[in-house]
Amino acid sequence: MATDKQIAANRANCRRSTGPKTAAGQSKYSRNAFRHGLSLPLSADPQTQANIEVLAEAVAGDTATAEQLGAAREFAAAHLDLTRIRNACAQVTSKLSTQAMDPHSVRRLCGFDRYERRAWSKRKYAARELDQLREQVR
């Protein structure tokens, strides 16, 4: 358990640690997490949005209800996200095949796993939802 003195010290430190103050520092800090764009949503790109619609209509079929089409959109978005992640991973792997493997590169490759697991999970749940909706119609 923290003492009152420790709690007061933590609060004082917290007030001083508020991030970069200058515009240049804030600009640099805002780009810290951006390396490959995999955390950006697919809806940011209009071309990708069109690809999601085409794939969703193909998955859902001609006689799909609005709910089924929504689930098919989620499935299509997750599937295209998986494709995007695999392409990014392949690019990094091809660059690494020409260089010596250092610990930073290995960590970077392992980082793709997080994005891939998230996309697999989204696709799995969307497929289940679509199957359940199809069963309800029958």
MMTF fields as JSON, N, C-alpha, C and O atoms, coordinates in Angstrom:
{
  "mmtfVersion": "1.0.0",
  "mmtfProducer": "UNKNOWN",
  "numBonds": 551,
  "numAtoms": 552,
  "numGroups": 138,
  "numChains": 1,
  "numModels": 1,
  "chainsPerModel": [1],
  "groupsPerChain": [138],
  "chainIdList": ["A"],
  "bondAtomList": [4, 2, 8, 6, 12, 10, 16, 14, 20, 18, 24, 22, 28, 26, 32, 30, 36, 34, 40, 38, 44, 42, 48, 46, 52, 50, 56, 54, 60, 58, 64, 62, 68, 66, 72, 70, 76, 74, 80, 78, 84, 82, 88, 86, 92, 90, 96, 94, 100, 98, 104, 102, 108, 106, 112, 110, 116, 114, 120, 118, 124, 122, 128, 126, 132, 130, 136, 134, 140, 138, 144, 142, 148, 146, 152, 150, 156, 154, 160, 158, 164, 162, 168, 166, 172, 170, 176, 174, 180, 178, 184, 182, 188, 186, 192, 190, 196, 194, 200, 198, 204, 202, 208, 206, 212, 210, 216, 214, 220, 218, 224, 222, 228, 226, 232, 230, 236, 234, 240, 238, 244, 242, 248, 246, 252, 250, 256, 254, 260, 258, 264, 262, 268, 266, 272, 270, 276, 274, 280, 278, 284, 282, 288, 286, 292, 290, 296, 294, 300, 298, 304, 302, 308, 306, 312, 310, 316, 314, 320, 318, 324, 322, 328, 326, 332, 330, 336, 334, 340, 338, 344, 342, 348, 346, 352, 350, 356, 354, 360, 358, 364, 362, 368, 366, 372, 370, 376, 374, 380, 378, 384, 382, 388, 386, 392, 390, 396, 394, 400, 398, 404, 402, 408, 406, 412, 410, 416, 414, 420, 418, 424, 422, 428, 426, 432, 430, 436, 434, 440, 438, 444, 442, 448, 446, 452, 450, 456, 454, 460, 458, 464, 462, 468, 466, 472, 470, 476, 474, 480, 478, 484, 482, 488, 486, 492, 490, 496, 494, 500, 498, 504, 502, 508, 506, 512, 510, 516, 514, 520, 518, 524, 522, 528, 526, 532, 530, 536, 534, 540, 538, 544, 542, 548, 546],
  "bondOrderList": [1, 1, 1, 1, 1, 1, 1, 1, 1, 1, 1, 1, 1, 1, 1, 1, 1, 1, 1, 1, 1, 1, 1, 1, 1, 1, 1, 1, 1, 1, 1, 1, 1, 1, 1, 1, 1, 1, 1, 1, 1, 1, 1, 1, 1, 1, 1, 1, 1, 1, 1, 1, 1, 1, 1, 1, 1, 1, 1, 1, 1, 1, 1, 1, 1, 1, 1, 1, 1, 1, 1, 1, 1, 1, 1, 1, 1, 1, 1, 1, 1, 1, 1, 1, 1, 1, 1, 1, 1, 1, 1, 1, 1, 1, 1, 1, 1, 1, 1, 1, 1, 1, 1, 1, 1, 1, 1, 1, 1, 1, 1, 1, 1, 1, 1, 1, 1, 1, 1, 1, 1, 1, 1, 1, 1, 1, 1, 1, 1, 1, 1, 1, 1, 1, 1, 1, 1],
  "groupList": [{"groupName": "MET", "atomNameList": ["N", "CA", "C", "O"], "elementList": ["N", "C", "C", "O"], "formalChargeList": [0, 0, 0, 0], "bondAtomList": [1, 0, 2, 1, 3, 2], "bondOrderList": [1, 1, 2], "singleLetterCode": "M", "chemCompType": "L-PEPTIDE LINKING"}, {"groupName": "ALA", "atomNameList": ["N", "CA", "C", "O"], "elementList": ["N", "C", "C", "O"], "formalChargeList": [0, 0, 0, 0], "bondAtomList": [1, 0, 2, 1, 3, 2], "bondOrderList": [1, 1, 2], "singleLetterCode": "A", "chemCompType": "L-PEPTIDE LINKING"}, {"groupName": "THR", "atomNameList": ["N", "CA", "C", "O"], "elementList": ["N", "C", "C", "O"], "formalChargeList": [0, 0, 0, 0], "bondAtomList": [1, 0, 2, 1, 3, 2], "bondOrderList": [1, 1, 2], "singleLetterCode": "T", "chemCompType": "L-PEPTIDE LINKING"}, {"groupName": "ASP", "atomNameList": ["N", "CA", "C", "O"], "elementList": ["N", "C", "C", "O"], "formalChargeList": [0, 0, 0, 0], "bondAtomList": [1, 0, 2, 1, 3, 2], "bondOrderList": [1, 1, 2], "singleLetterCode": "D", "chemCompType": "L-PEPTIDE LINKING"}, {"groupName": "LYS", "atomNameList": ["N", "CA", "C", "O"], "elementList": ["N", "C", "C", "O"], "formalChargeList": [0, 0, 0, 0], "bondAtomList": [1, 0, 2, 1, 3, 2], "bondOrderList": [1, 1, 2], "singleLetterCode": "K", "chemCompType": "L-PEPTIDE LINKING"}, {"groupName": "GLN", "atomNameList": ["N", "CA", "C", "O"], "elementList": ["N", "C", "C", "O"], "formalChargeList": [0, 0, 0, 0], "bondAtomList": [1, 0, 2, 1, 3, 2], "bondOrderList": [1, 1, 2], "singleLetterCode": "Q", "chemCompType": "L-PEPTIDE LINKING"}, {"groupName": "ILE", "atomNameList": ["N", "CA", "C", "O"], "elementList": ["N", "C", "C", "O"], "formalChargeList": [0, 0, 0, 0], "bondAtomList": [1, 0, 2, 1, 3, 2], "bondOrderList": [1, 1, 2], "singleLetterCode": "I", "chemCompType": "L-PEPTIDE LINKING"}, {"groupName": "ASN", "atomNameList": ["N", "CA", "C", "O"], "elementList": ["N", "C", "C", "O"], "formalChargeList": [0, 0, 0, 0], "bondAtomList": [1, 0, 2, 1, 3, 2], "bondOrderList": [1, 1, 2], "singleLetterCode": "N", "chemCompType": "L-PEPTIDE LINKING"}, {"groupName": "ARG", "atomNameList": ["N", "CA", "C", "O"], "elementList": ["N", "C", "C", "O"], "formalChargeList": [0, 0, 0, 0], "bondAtomList": [1, 0, 2, 1, 3, 2], "bondOrderList": [1, 1, 2], "singleLetterCode": "R", "chemCompType": "L-PEPTIDE LINKING"}, {"groupName": "CYS", "atomNameList": ["N", "CA", "C", "O"], "elementList": ["N", "C", "C", "O"], "formalChargeList": [0, 0, 0, 0], "bondAtomList": [1, 0, 2, 1, 3, 2], "bondOrderList": [1, 1, 2], "singleLetterCode": "C", "chemCompType": "L-PEPTIDE LINKING"}, {"groupName": "SER", "atomNameList": ["N", "CA", "C", "O"], "elementList": ["N", "C", "C", "O"], "formalChargeList": [0, 0, 0, 0], "bondAtomList": [1, 0, 2, 1, 3, 2], "bondOrderList": [1, 1, 2], "singleLetterCode": "S", "chemCompType": "L-PEPTIDE LINKING"}, {"groupName": "GLY", "atomNameList": ["N", "CA", "C", "O"], "elementList": ["N", "C", "C", "O"], "formalChargeList": [0, 0, 0, 0], "bondAtomList": [1, 0, 2, 1, 3, 2], "bondOrderList": [1, 1, 2], "singleLetterCode": "G", "chemCompType": "PEPTIDE LINKING"}, {"groupName": "PRO", "atomNameList": ["N", "CA", "C", "O"], "elementList": ["N", "C", "C", "O"], "formalChargeList": [0, 0, 0, 0], "bondAtomList": [1, 0, 2, 1, 3, 2], "bondOrderList": [1, 1, 2], "singleLetterCode": "P", "chemCompType": "L-PEPTIDE LINKING"}, {"groupName": "TYR", "atomNameList": ["N", "CA", "C", "O"], "elementList": ["N", "C", "C", "O"], "formalChargeList": [0, 0, 0, 0], "bondAtomList": [1, 0, 2, 1, 3, 2], "bondOrderList": [1, 1, 2], "singleLetterCode": "Y", "chemCompType": "L-PEPTIDE LINKING"}, {"groupName": "PHE", "atomNameList": ["N", "CA", "C", "O"], "elementList": ["N", "C", "C", "O"], "formalChargeList": [0, 0, 0, 0], "bondAtomList": [1, 0, 2, 1, 3, 2], "bondOrderList": [1, 1, 2], "singleLetterCode": "F", "chemCompType": "L-PEPTIDE LINKING"}, {"groupName": "HIS", "atomNameList": ["N", "CA", "C", "O"], "elementList": ["N", "C", "C", "O"], "formalChargeList": [0, 0, 0, 0], "bondAtomList": [1, 0, 2, 1, 3, 2], "bondOrderList": [1, 1, 2], "singleLetterCode": "H", "chemCompType": "L-PEPTIDE LINKING"}, {"groupName": "LEU", "atomNameList": ["N", "CA", "C", "O"], "elementList": ["N", "C", "C", "O"], "formalChargeList": [0, 0, 0, 0], "bondAtomList": [1, 0, 2, 1, 3, 2], "bondOrderList": [1, 1, 2], "singleLetterCode": "L", "chemCompType": "L-PEPTIDE LINKING"}, {"groupName": "GLU", "atomNameList": ["N", "CA", "C", "O"], "elementList": ["N", "C", "C", "O"], "formalChargeList": [0, 0, 0, 0], "bondAtomList": [1, 0, 2, 1, 3, 2], "bondOrderList": [1, 1, 2], "singleLetterCode": "E", "chemCompType": "L-PEPTIDE LINKING"}, {"groupName": "VAL", "atomNameList": ["N", "CA", "C", "O"], "elementList": ["N", "C", "C", "O"], "formalChargeList": [0, 0, 0, 0], "bondAtomList": [1, 0, 2, 1, 3, 2], "bondOrderList": [1, 1, 2], "singleLetterCode": "V", "chemCompType": "L-PEPTIDE LINKING"}, {"groupName": "TRP", "atomNameList": ["N", "CA", "C", "O"], "elementList": ["N", "C", "C", "O"], "formalChargeList": [0, 0, 0, 0], "bondAtomList": [1, 0, 2, 1, 3, 2], "bondOrderList": [1, 1, 2], "singleLetterCode": "W", "chemCompType": "L-PEPTIDE LINKING"}],
  "groupTypeList": [0, 1, 2, 3, 4, 5, 6, 1, 1, 7, 8, 1, 7, 9, 8, 8, 10, 2, 11, 12, 4, 2, 1, 1, 11, 5, 10, 4, 13, 10, 8, 7, 1, 14, 8, 15, 11, 16, 10, 16, 12, 16, 10, 1, 3, 12, 5, 2, 5, 1, 7, 6, 17, 18, 16, 1, 17, 1, 18, 1, 11, 3, 2, 1, 2, 1, 17, 5, 16, 11, 1, 1, 8, 17, 14, 1, 1, 1, 15, 16, 3, 16, 2, 8, 6, 8, 7, 1, 9, 1, 5, 18, 2, 10, 4, 16, 10, 2, 5, 1, 0, 3, 12, 15, 10, 18, 8, 8, 16, 9, 11, 14, 3, 8, 13, 17, 8, 8, 1, 19, 10, 4, 8, 4, 13, 1, 1, 8, 17, 16, 3, 5, 16, 8, 17, 5, 18, 8],
  "groupIdList": [1, 2, 3, 4, 5, 6, 7, 8, 9, 10, 11, 12, 13, 14, 15, 16, 17, 18, 19, 20, 21, 22, 23, 24, 25, 26, 27, 28, 29, 30, 31, 32, 33, 34, 35, 36, 37, 38, 39, 40, 41, 42, 43, 44, 45, 46, 47, 48, 49, 50, 51, 52, 53, 54, 55, 56, 57, 58, 59, 60, 61, 62, 63, 64, 65, 66, 67, 68, 69, 70, 71, 72, 73, 74, 75, 76, 77, 78, 79, 80, 81, 82, 83, 84, 85, 86, 87, 88, 89, 90, 91, 92, 93, 94, 95, 96, 97, 98, 99, 100, 101, 102, 103, 104, 105, 106, 107, 108, 109, 110, 111, 112, 113, 114, 115, 116, 117, 118, 119, 120, 121, 122, 123, 124, 125, 126, 127, 128, 129, 130, 131, 132, 133, 134, 135, 136, 137, 138],
  "secStructList": [7, 7, 7, 2, 2, 2, 2, 2, 2, 2, 2, 2, 2, 2, 2, 2, 7, 7, 7, 7, 7, 1, 2, 2, 2, 2, 2, 2, 2, 2, 6, 6, 6, 7, 1, 1, 1, 6, 6, 1, 7, 4, 4, 4, 7, 2, 2, 2, 2, 2, 2, 2, 2, 2, 2, 2, 2, 2, 2, 2, 7, 6, 6, 7, 7, 2, 2, 2, 2, 2, 2, 2, 2, 2, 2, 2, 2, 2, 2, 2, 2, 2, 2, 2, 2, 2, 2, 2, 2, 2, 2, 2, 2, 2, 2, 2, 2, 6, 1, 7, 7, 7, 2, 2, 2, 2, 2, 2, 2, 2, 2, 2, 2, 2, 2, 2, 2, 2, 2, 2, 2, 2, 2, 2, 2, 2, 2, 2, 2, 2, 2, 2, 2, 2, 2, 2, 2, 7],
  "xCoordList": [0.839, 0.0, 0.891, 1.875, 0.553, 1.329, 0.993, -0.152, 2.018, 1.808, 1.267, 1.285, 0.786, 0.276, 1.372, 1.114, 2.588, 3.72, 4.019, 4.298, 3.959, 4.195, 3.097, 3.37, 1.881, 0.758, 0.906, 0.683, 1.281, 1.476, 2.622, 2.533, 3.693, 4.826, 4.418, 4.816, 3.635, 3.162, 2.295, 2.413, 1.437, 0.561, 1.364, 1.057, 2.386, 3.237, 4.01, 4.137, 4.521, 5.241, 4.305, 4.689, 3.099, 2.121, 1.806, 1.647, 1.717, 1.422, 2.549, 2.308, 3.779, 4.914, 5.091, 5.619, 4.675, 4.89, 3.67, 2.84, 3.556, 2.379, 2.72, 1.907, 3.898, 4.261, 5.008, 5.33, 5.284, 6.058, 5.301, 4.075, 6.036, 5.433, 5.505, 4.596, 6.566, 6.74, 5.946, 5.592, 5.67, 4.937, 5.745, 5.182, 7.059, 7.909, 7.888, 7.815, 7.953, 7.912, 6.578, 6.533, 5.49, 4.161, 3.973, 3.359, 4.502, 4.394, 5.147, 4.642, 6.352, 7.146, 6.473, 6.409, 5.975, 5.324, 4.068, 3.777, 3.333, 2.091, 2.334, 1.417, 3.555, 3.879, 4.581, 5.032, 4.682, 5.42, 4.861, 5.628, 3.556, 2.958, 2.777, 2.348, 3.088, 2.855, 4.099, 5.134, 4.004, 5.114, 4.656, 5.341, 3.503, 3.06, 1.611, 1.144, 0.892, -0.48, -1.503, -2.671, -1.102, -2.036, -3.064, -4.095, -2.809, -3.788, -4.848, -5.835, -4.645, -5.642, -6.838, -6.665, -8.03, -9.204, -9.262, -8.801, -9.834, -9.946, -10.879, -10.765, -11.79, -12.763, -12.127, -12.785, -10.864, -10.184, -9.922, -9.762, -9.875, -9.567, -10.833, -11.429, -11.26, -12.485, -12.387, -13.379, -11.207, -11.036, -11.231, -11.859, -10.7, -10.864, -12.321, -12.819, -12.999, -14.426, -15.197, -16.1, -14.853, -15.515, -15.217, -16.101, -13.983, -13.621, -14.39, -14.785, -14.6, -15.374, -16.805, -17.368, -17.39, -18.77, -18.89, -19.82, -17.942, -17.976, -17.857, -18.622, -16.888, -16.693, -17.879, -18.269, -18.451, -19.602, -20.798, -21.494, -21.041, -22.161, -21.932, -22.877, -20.676, -20.38, -20.567, -21.059, -20.188, -20.317, -21.776, -22.228, -22.513, -23.89, -24.842, -25.798, -24.592, -25.48, -26.542, -26.659, -27.314, -28.316, -29.536, -30.157, -29.886, -31.113, -30.85, -31.641, -29.772, -29.385, -30.259, -30.665, -30.532, -31.242, -30.24, -29.033, -30.747, -29.872, -28.936, -27.772, -29.445, -28.606, -27.499, -26.352, -27.853, -26.858, -25.8, -24.615, -26.221, -25.268, -24.333, -23.152, -24.857, -24.024, -22.975, -21.813, -23.383, -22.434, -21.417, -20.243, -21.872, -20.962, -19.95, -18.798, -20.369, -19.434, -18.352, -17.176, -18.755, -17.776, -16.792, -15.586, -17.317, -16.472, -15.503, -14.309, -16.016, -15.18, -14.103, -12.961, -14.458, -13.472, -12.367, -11.19, -12.739, -11.741, -10.867, -9.661, -11.47, -10.706, -9.7, -8.547, -10.142, -9.224, -8.154, -7.025, -8.504, -7.517, -6.452, -5.265, -6.871, -5.912, -4.973, -3.768, -5.521, -4.702, -3.691, -2.527, -4.136, -3.253, -2.134, -0.985, -2.448, -1.456, -0.44, 0.764, -0.921, -0.001, 0.92, 2.097, 0.396, 1.249, 2.331, 3.487, 1.957, 2.933, 3.993, 5.177, 3.576, 4.516, 5.456, 6.65, 4.923, 5.758, 6.79, 7.925, 6.408, 7.367, 8.506, 9.672, 8.169, 9.206, 10.08, 11.299, 9.475, 10.24, 11.189, 12.33, 10.748, 11.627, 12.789, 13.899, 12.544, 13.64, 14.63, 15.842, 14.099, 14.964, 15.765, 16.836, 15.261, 15.98, 17.296, 18.205, 17.393, 18.632, 19.569, 20.717, 19.074, 19.873, 20.085, 19.449, 20.993, 21.195, 20.038, 19.541, 19.62, 18.515, 19.021, 19.888, 18.485, 18.814, 17.573, 16.47, 17.727, 16.576, 15.435, 14.266, 15.767, 14.723, 13.854, 12.632, 14.46, 13.714, 12.825, 11.699, 13.33, 12.534, 11.33, 10.225, 11.535, 10.409, 9.38, 8.176, 9.861, 8.946, 8.094, 6.892, 8.721, 7.961, 6.938, 5.815, 7.319, 6.394, 5.22, 4.137, 5.424, 4.349, 3.202, 2.066, 3.48, 2.412, 1.414, 0.251, 1.862, 0.989, -0.229, -1.332, -0.034, -1.142, -2.237, -3.422, -1.83, -2.804, -3.481, -4.682, -2.702, -3.27, -4.274, -5.327, -3.966, -4.911, -6.207, -7.291, -6.095, -7.295, -8.166, -9.383, -7.541, -8.295, -8.92, -10.062, -8.175, -8.728, -9.958, -10.972, -9.858, -10.969, -12.192, -13.308, -11.993, -13.111, -13.752, -14.977, -12.931, -13.467, -14.236, -15.289, -13.714, -14.386, -15.759, -16.745, -15.819, -17.1, -18.085, -19.285, -17.594, -18.484, -19.04, -20.208, -18.209, -18.668, -19.727, -20.721, -19.506, -20.508, -21.828, -22.9, -21.736, -22.953, -23.701, -24.926, -22.964, -23.584, -24.252, -25.362, -23.586, -24.19, -25.461, -26.445, -25.447, -26.632, -27.797, -28.947, -27.484, -28.526, -29.111, -30.315, -28.26, -28.754, -29.633, -30.618, -29.289, -30.097, -31.462, -32.454, -31.522, -32.795, -33.745, -34.96, -33.221, -34.056, -34.636, -35.743, -33.922, -34.391, -35.558, -36.054],
  "yCoordList": [-1.169, 0.0, 1.242, 1.304, 2.198, 3.435, 4.342, 4.432, 5.001, 5.937, 7.255, 7.491, 8.108, 9.42, 10.255, 11.0, 10.131, 10.879, 10.424, 11.252, 9.1, 8.567, 9.002, 9.348, 8.98, 9.401, 10.866, 11.236, 11.7, 13.125, 13.326, 14.173, 12.555, 12.662, 12.226, 12.856, 11.163, 10.689, 11.742, 11.974, 12.366, 13.397, 14.608, 15.204, 14.967, 16.098, 15.772, 16.617, 14.555, 14.141, 14.118, 14.498, 13.676, 13.58, 14.96, 15.112, 15.955, 17.31, 17.87, 18.675, 17.444, 17.942, 17.175, 17.735, 15.932, 15.078, 15.119, 14.211, 16.143, 16.282, 16.187, 16.569, 15.689, 15.521, 16.714, 17.649, 16.685, 17.761, 19.085, 19.114, 20.162, 21.491, 22.245, 23.009, 22.038, 22.798, 22.159, 20.982, 22.932, 22.414, 21.319, 20.319, 21.504, 20.488, 19.185, 18.097, 19.304, 18.118, 17.405, 16.175, 18.16, 17.564, 16.881, 15.817, 17.491, 16.901, 15.575, 14.589, 15.564, 14.332, 13.265, 12.1, 13.658, 12.739, 12.119, 10.946, 12.889, 12.394, 11.288, 10.533, 11.184, 10.171, 8.949, 8.08, 8.866, 7.773, 6.401, 5.473, 6.258, 4.947, 4.605, 3.496, 5.514, 5.27, 4.677, 5.338, 3.452, 2.812, 2.197, 2.291, 1.572, 0.825, 1.104, 0.629, 1.847, 2.201, 1.138, 1.287, 0.065, -1.026, -0.69, -1.357, 0.319, 0.68, 1.635, 1.923, 2.124, 2.998, 2.181, 1.062, 2.704, 1.959, 1.925, 2.844, 0.854, 0.709, 1.749, 2.077, 2.265, 3.219, 4.553, 5.395, 4.758, 6.016, 6.141, 7.252, 5.023, 5.028, 4.723, 3.661, 5.643, 5.405, 4.181, 3.481, 3.923, 2.764, 1.469, 0.529, 1.425, 0.237, 0.059, -1.064, 1.162, 1.106, 0.484, -0.324, 0.851, 0.272, -1.221, -2.006, -1.619, -3.047, -3.827, -4.97, -3.212, -3.864, -4.097, -5.169, -3.105, -3.243, -4.371, -5.176, -4.419, -5.456, -6.843, -7.749, -6.999, -8.295, -8.671, -9.838, -7.693, -7.96, -8.432, -9.363, -7.812, -8.228, -9.632, -10.406, -9.956, -11.303, -12.342, -13.438, -12.018, -12.95, -13.11, -14.224, -12.01, -12.045, -12.683, -13.355, -12.482, -13.025, -12.023, -10.94, -12.403, -11.497, -11.309, -10.247, -12.311, -12.259, -11.905, -12.264, -11.22, -10.908, -9.803, -8.871, -9.937, -8.88, -7.788, -7.946, -6.699, -5.598, -6.039, -5.639, -6.865, -7.365, -8.267, -8.175, -9.145, -10.037, -9.249, -9.579, -8.22, -7.392, -6.655, -6.473, -6.236, -5.594, -6.548, -6.175, -7.778, -8.777, -9.121, -9.348, -9.157, -9.439, -8.298, -8.543, -7.069, -5.932, -6.066, -5.817, -6.459, -6.662, -7.767, -7.635, -8.854, -9.958, -9.485, -9.782, -8.755, -8.276, -7.319, -7.382, -6.436, -5.492, -6.234, -5.907, -7.226, -8.006, -8.804, -8.931, -9.34, -10.111, -9.215, -9.599, -8.036, -7.111, -6.596, -6.328, -6.458, -6.073, -7.158, -6.853, -8.418, -9.531, -9.496, -9.711, -9.226, -9.133, -8.005, -8.163, -6.874, -5.716, -6.034, -5.656, -6.716, -7.074, -8.05, -7.9, -9.037, -10.02, -9.368, -9.719, -8.429, -7.726, -6.905, -6.902, -6.212, -5.417, -6.317, -5.981, -7.45, -8.398, -8.961, -9.127, -9.25, -9.775, -8.743, -9.099, -7.475, -6.429, -6.341, -6.244, -6.376, -6.309, -7.555, -7.463, -8.709, -9.949, -9.929, -10.376, -9.423, -9.38, -8.422, -8.676, -7.32, -6.403, -7.059, -6.871, -7.827, -8.467, -9.619, -9.952, -10.227, -11.353, -10.92, -11.731, -9.632, -9.13, -8.546, -8.219, -8.415, -7.827, -8.847, -9.901, -8.51, -9.351, -9.128, -8.011, -10.193, -10.103, -9.511, -10.087, -8.383, -7.781, -7.854, -8.063, -7.689, -7.828, -6.861, -7.206, -5.653, -4.673, -5.181, -5.039, -5.761, -6.282, -7.446, -7.57, -8.292, -9.433, -8.944, -9.462, -7.95, -7.384, -6.772, -6.896, -6.113, -5.488, -6.548, -6.361, -7.65, -8.741, -9.328, -9.639, -9.477, -10.018, -9.075, -9.516, -7.786, -6.819, -7.025, -6.656, -7.609, -7.857, -8.881, -8.883, -9.74, -10.787, -10.19, -10.723, -9.091, -8.453, -8.02, -8.249, -7.398, -6.935, -8.114, -8.081, -9.152, -10.308, -11.04, -11.459, -11.199, -11.858, -11.078, -11.662, -9.749, -8.914, -9.093, -9.239, -9.081, -9.225, -10.616, -10.747, -11.663, -13.024, -13.108, -13.7, -12.514, -12.552, -11.832, -12.344, -10.665, -9.927, -10.723, -10.773, -11.346, -12.113, -13.326, -13.658, -13.992, -15.176, -14.817, -15.504, -13.736, -13.335, -12.85, -13.098, -12.166, -11.718, -12.915, -12.915, -13.933, -15.134, -15.865, -16.347, -15.941, -16.577, -15.821, -16.419, -14.502, -13.686, -13.862, -13.981, -13.876, -14.058, -15.428, -15.543, -16.469, -17.8, -17.852, -18.475, -17.202, -17.174, -16.453, -16.882, -15.347, -14.603, -15.436, -15.395, -16.178, -17.049, -18.17, -18.544, -18.707, -19.761, -19.237, -19.962, -17.983, -17.408, -17.238, -17.345, -16.977, -16.766, -18.082, -18.103, -19.164, -20.482, -20.989, -22.073],
  "zCoordList": [0.0, 0.0, 0.0, 0.736, -0.802, -0.887, 0.289, 0.732, 0.771, 1.877, 1.322, 0.114, 2.232, 1.81, 1.162, 0.217, 1.666, 1.118, -0.323, -1.19, -0.573, -1.916, -2.884, -4.033, -2.416, -3.26, -3.642, -4.794, -2.676, -2.966, -3.955, -4.844, -3.806, -4.732, -6.132, -7.112, -6.242, -7.551, -8.235, -9.438, -7.463, -8.03, -8.493, -9.525, -7.734, -8.125, -9.407, -10.292, -9.5, -10.707, -11.912, -13.019, -11.686, -12.778, -13.344, -14.555, -12.486, -12.958, -13.817, -14.717, -13.539, -14.313, -15.62, -16.581, -15.689, -16.856, -17.769, -17.733, -18.572, -19.426, -20.912, -21.754, -21.241, -22.64, -23.194, -22.46, -24.482, -25.107, -25.102, -25.212, -24.976, -24.902, -26.234, -26.559, -27.0, -28.241, -29.371, -29.301, -30.402, -31.566, -32.255, -32.699, -32.346, -32.987, -32.185, -32.758, -30.856, -30.012, -30.094, -30.138, -30.115, -30.221, -31.568, -31.652, -32.619, -33.947, -34.013, -34.549, -33.464, -33.46, -32.605, -32.999, -31.441, -30.514, -31.144, -30.91, -31.931, -32.522, -33.541, -33.865, -34.049, -35.054, -34.457, -35.203, -33.141, -32.51, -32.865, -33.123, -32.883, -33.094, -34.571, -34.892, -35.461, -36.886, -37.524, -37.607, -37.968, -38.674, -39.986, -41.004, -39.948, -41.114, -41.472, -42.507, -40.667, -40.964, -40.649, -41.008, -39.987, -39.724, -38.654, -38.564, -37.851, -36.837, -37.381, -36.704, -38.598, -39.216, -39.673, -40.156, -39.535, -40.002, -41.532, -42.208, -42.052, -43.505, -44.105, -45.286, -43.309, -43.839, -44.219, -44.83, -43.87, -44.201, -45.698, -46.205, -46.409, -47.838, -48.646, -48.467, -49.54, -50.311, -51.237, -51.441, -51.79, -52.679, -51.891, -52.379, -50.695, -49.864, -49.471, -49.405, -49.211, -48.888, -50.049, -49.83, -51.269, -52.443, -52.542, -52.886, -52.245, -52.276, -51.217, -51.447, -50.06, -49.006, -49.475, -49.249, -50.123, -50.609, -51.64, -51.585, -52.575, -53.616, -52.988, -53.317, -52.077, -51.427, -50.543, -50.491, -49.85, -48.985, -49.806, -49.401, -50.937, -51.787, -52.342, -52.494, -52.643, -53.134, -52.032, -52.298, -50.816, -49.69, -49.285, -49.019, -49.236, -48.755, -49.762, -49.373, -51.031, -52.048, -52.468, -51.894, -53.478, -54.049, -53.161, -53.187, -52.385, -51.594, -50.127, -49.256, -49.854, -48.475, -47.892, -48.585, -46.609, -45.892, -45.508, -45.695, -44.979, -44.56, -43.439, -43.405, -42.52, -41.423, -41.951, -41.516, -42.899, -43.482, -44.241, -44.186, -44.941, -45.672, -44.703, -44.999, -43.56, -42.547, -42.0, -41.842, -41.71, -41.22, -42.306, -42.014, -43.556, -44.659, -44.823, -45.182, -44.566, -44.618, -43.553, -43.817, -42.355, -41.285, -41.662, -41.452, -42.22, -42.664, -43.745, -43.689, -44.721, -45.827, -45.339, -45.794, -44.419, -43.879, -43.139, -43.29, -42.342, -41.608, -42.571, -42.357, -43.63, -44.61, -45.35, -45.546, -45.753, -46.422, -45.462, -45.872, -44.202, -43.193, -43.053, -42.949, -43.05, -43.006, -44.207, -44.069, -45.364, -46.572, -46.457, -46.827, -45.946, -45.773, -44.79, -45.023, -43.706, -42.697, -43.276, -43.066, -43.996, -44.592, -45.617, -45.707, -46.383, -47.351, -46.646, -47.071, -45.571, -44.823, -44.206, -44.212, -43.678, -43.081, -44.14, -43.891, -45.305, -46.398, -46.84, -47.155, -46.865, -47.235, -46.232, -46.614, -44.956, -43.924, -43.984, -43.838, -44.195, -44.277, -45.46, -45.34, -46.593, -47.766, -47.543, -48.01, -46.833, -46.504, -45.55, -45.664, -44.611, -43.621, -44.213, -43.706, -45.276, -45.861, -46.492, -46.671, -46.829, -47.413, -46.362, -46.662, -45.12, -44.046, -42.94, -42.907, -42.039, -40.862, -39.898, -39.753, -39.246, -38.287, -36.976, -36.32, -36.61, -35.323, -34.428, -34.933, -33.138, -32.222, -32.526, -32.351, -32.98, -33.301, -34.448, -34.407, -35.452, -36.602, -36.207, -36.689, -35.337, -34.879, -34.084, -34.251, -33.22, -32.46, -33.394, -33.173, -34.439, -35.384, -36.087, -36.278, -36.464, -37.092, -36.127, -36.523, -34.879, -33.879, -33.654, -33.27, -33.888, -33.708, -34.676, -34.377, -35.831, -36.802, -36.279, -36.683, -35.391, -34.858, -34.163, -34.277, -33.447, -32.739, -33.703, -33.46, -34.787, -35.774, -36.473, -36.741, -36.763, -37.451, -36.567, -37.049, -35.288, -34.374, -34.261, -34.228, -34.203, -34.111, -35.358, -35.252, -36.536, -37.782, -37.89, -38.33, -37.487, -37.51, -36.611, -36.981, -35.44, -34.497, -35.061, -34.972, -35.633, -36.233, -37.354, -37.464, -38.186, -39.303, -38.811, -39.354, -37.782, -37.235, -36.669, -36.936, -35.887, -35.294, -36.354, -36.24, -37.376, -38.449, -39.22, -39.609, -39.441, -40.143, -39.317, -39.859, -38.014, -37.142, -37.176, -37.272, -37.097, -37.117, -38.434, -38.449, -39.53, -40.843, -40.93, -41.45, -40.425, -40.425, -39.58, -39.979, -38.417, -37.564, -38.238, -38.141, -38.924, -39.626, -40.772, -41.028, -41.444, -42.531, -41.99, -42.625, -40.828, -40.204, -39.785, -39.862, -39.34, -38.908, -40.081, -39.909, -41.26, -42.436, -42.921, -43.459, -42.746, -43.243, -42.512, -42.817]
}
